mmCIF file of C-alpha atoms in Angstrom:
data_model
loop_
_atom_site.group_PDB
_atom_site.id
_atom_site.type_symbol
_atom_site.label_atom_id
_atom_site.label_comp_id
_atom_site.label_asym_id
_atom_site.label_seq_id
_atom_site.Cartn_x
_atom_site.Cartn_y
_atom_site.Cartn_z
ATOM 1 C CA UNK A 108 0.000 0.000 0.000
ATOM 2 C CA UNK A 109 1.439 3.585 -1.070
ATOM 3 C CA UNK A 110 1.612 6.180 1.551
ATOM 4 C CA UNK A 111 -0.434 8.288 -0.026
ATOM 5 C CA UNK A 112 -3.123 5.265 0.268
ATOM 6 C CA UNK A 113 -2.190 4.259 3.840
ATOM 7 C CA UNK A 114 -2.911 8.070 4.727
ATOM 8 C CA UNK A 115 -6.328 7.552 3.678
ATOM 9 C CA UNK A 116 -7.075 4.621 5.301
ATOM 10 C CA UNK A 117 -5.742 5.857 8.906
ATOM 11 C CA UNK A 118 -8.425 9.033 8.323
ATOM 12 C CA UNK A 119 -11.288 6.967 7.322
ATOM 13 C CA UNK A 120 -13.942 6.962 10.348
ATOM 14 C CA UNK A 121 -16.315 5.414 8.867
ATOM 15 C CA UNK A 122 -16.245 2.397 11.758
ATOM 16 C CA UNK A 123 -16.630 5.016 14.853
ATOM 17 C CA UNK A 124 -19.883 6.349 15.974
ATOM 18 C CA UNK A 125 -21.898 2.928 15.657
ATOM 19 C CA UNK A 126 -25.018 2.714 16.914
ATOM 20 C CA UNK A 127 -24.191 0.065 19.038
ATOM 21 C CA UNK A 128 -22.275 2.181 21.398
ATOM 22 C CA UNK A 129 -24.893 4.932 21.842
ATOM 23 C CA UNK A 130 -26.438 3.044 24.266
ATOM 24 C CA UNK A 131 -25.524 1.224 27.582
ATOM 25 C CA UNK A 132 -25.162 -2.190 27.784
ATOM 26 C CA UNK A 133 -25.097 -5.378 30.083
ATOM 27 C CA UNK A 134 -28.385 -4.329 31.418
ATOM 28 C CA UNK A 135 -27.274 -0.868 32.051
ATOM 29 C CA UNK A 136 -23.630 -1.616 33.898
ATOM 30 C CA UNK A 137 -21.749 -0.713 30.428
ATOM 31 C CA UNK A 138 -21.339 3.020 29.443
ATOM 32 C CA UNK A 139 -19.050 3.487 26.338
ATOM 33 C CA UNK A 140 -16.925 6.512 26.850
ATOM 34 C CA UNK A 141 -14.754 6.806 24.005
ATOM 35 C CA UNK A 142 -14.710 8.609 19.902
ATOM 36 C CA UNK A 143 -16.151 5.260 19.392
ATOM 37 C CA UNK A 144 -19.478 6.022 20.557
ATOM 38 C CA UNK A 145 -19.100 9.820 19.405
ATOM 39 C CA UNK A 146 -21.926 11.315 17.589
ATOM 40 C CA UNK A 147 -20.936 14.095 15.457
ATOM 41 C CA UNK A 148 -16.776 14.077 14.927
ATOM 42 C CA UNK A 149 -16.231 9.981 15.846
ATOM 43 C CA UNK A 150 -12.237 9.382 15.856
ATOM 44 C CA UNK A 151 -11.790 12.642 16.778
ATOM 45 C CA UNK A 152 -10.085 13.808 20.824
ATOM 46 C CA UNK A 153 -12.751 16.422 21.187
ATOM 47 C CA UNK A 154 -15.996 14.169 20.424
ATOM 48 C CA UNK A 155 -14.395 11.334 22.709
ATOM 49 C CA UNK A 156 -14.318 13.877 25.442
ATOM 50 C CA UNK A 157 -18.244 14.787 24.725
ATOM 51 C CA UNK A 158 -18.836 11.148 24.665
ATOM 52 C CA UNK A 159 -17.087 11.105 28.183
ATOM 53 C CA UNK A 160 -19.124 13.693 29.407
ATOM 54 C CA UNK A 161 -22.618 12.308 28.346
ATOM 55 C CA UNK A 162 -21.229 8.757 29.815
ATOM 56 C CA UNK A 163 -20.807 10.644 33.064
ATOM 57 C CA UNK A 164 -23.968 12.279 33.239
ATOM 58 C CA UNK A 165 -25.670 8.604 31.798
ATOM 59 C CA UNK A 166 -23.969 7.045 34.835
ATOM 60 C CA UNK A 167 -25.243 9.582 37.438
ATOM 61 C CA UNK A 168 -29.135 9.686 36.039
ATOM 62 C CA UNK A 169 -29.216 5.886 36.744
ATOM 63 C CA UNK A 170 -27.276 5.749 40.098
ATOM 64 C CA UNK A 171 -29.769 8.602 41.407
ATOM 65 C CA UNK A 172 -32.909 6.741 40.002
ATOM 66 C CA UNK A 173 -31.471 4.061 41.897
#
């Protein structure tokens, strides 16, 4: 693979932001926190730390409900 091909590849985030990780799972024990489950710029620093933050505030909705 030419660089100029590799290059591509390593900015293609097509895989990140899957539905899958917009929601908790294990019955709720699982929050993803990561540019995985990023909304809007997936495989990107500053939509993993938004994802953080809404993980956070996921996390301490259901511990209060508790």
């Amino acid at each position: 693979m030419d660089l100029a091909a590799r290059a591509q590849h390593l900015t293609d985030h097509g895989l990140f932001g899957h539905p899958l990780y917009q929601r908790p799972a294990l019955a709720g024990q699982l929050h993803w926190a990561s540019t995985e489950a990023a909304t809007d710029h997936a495989g990107h620093v500053e939509d993993a730390v938004l994802a953080g933050e809404e993980a956070a505030r996921a996390v301490l909705a259901a511990h209060s409900a508790q």
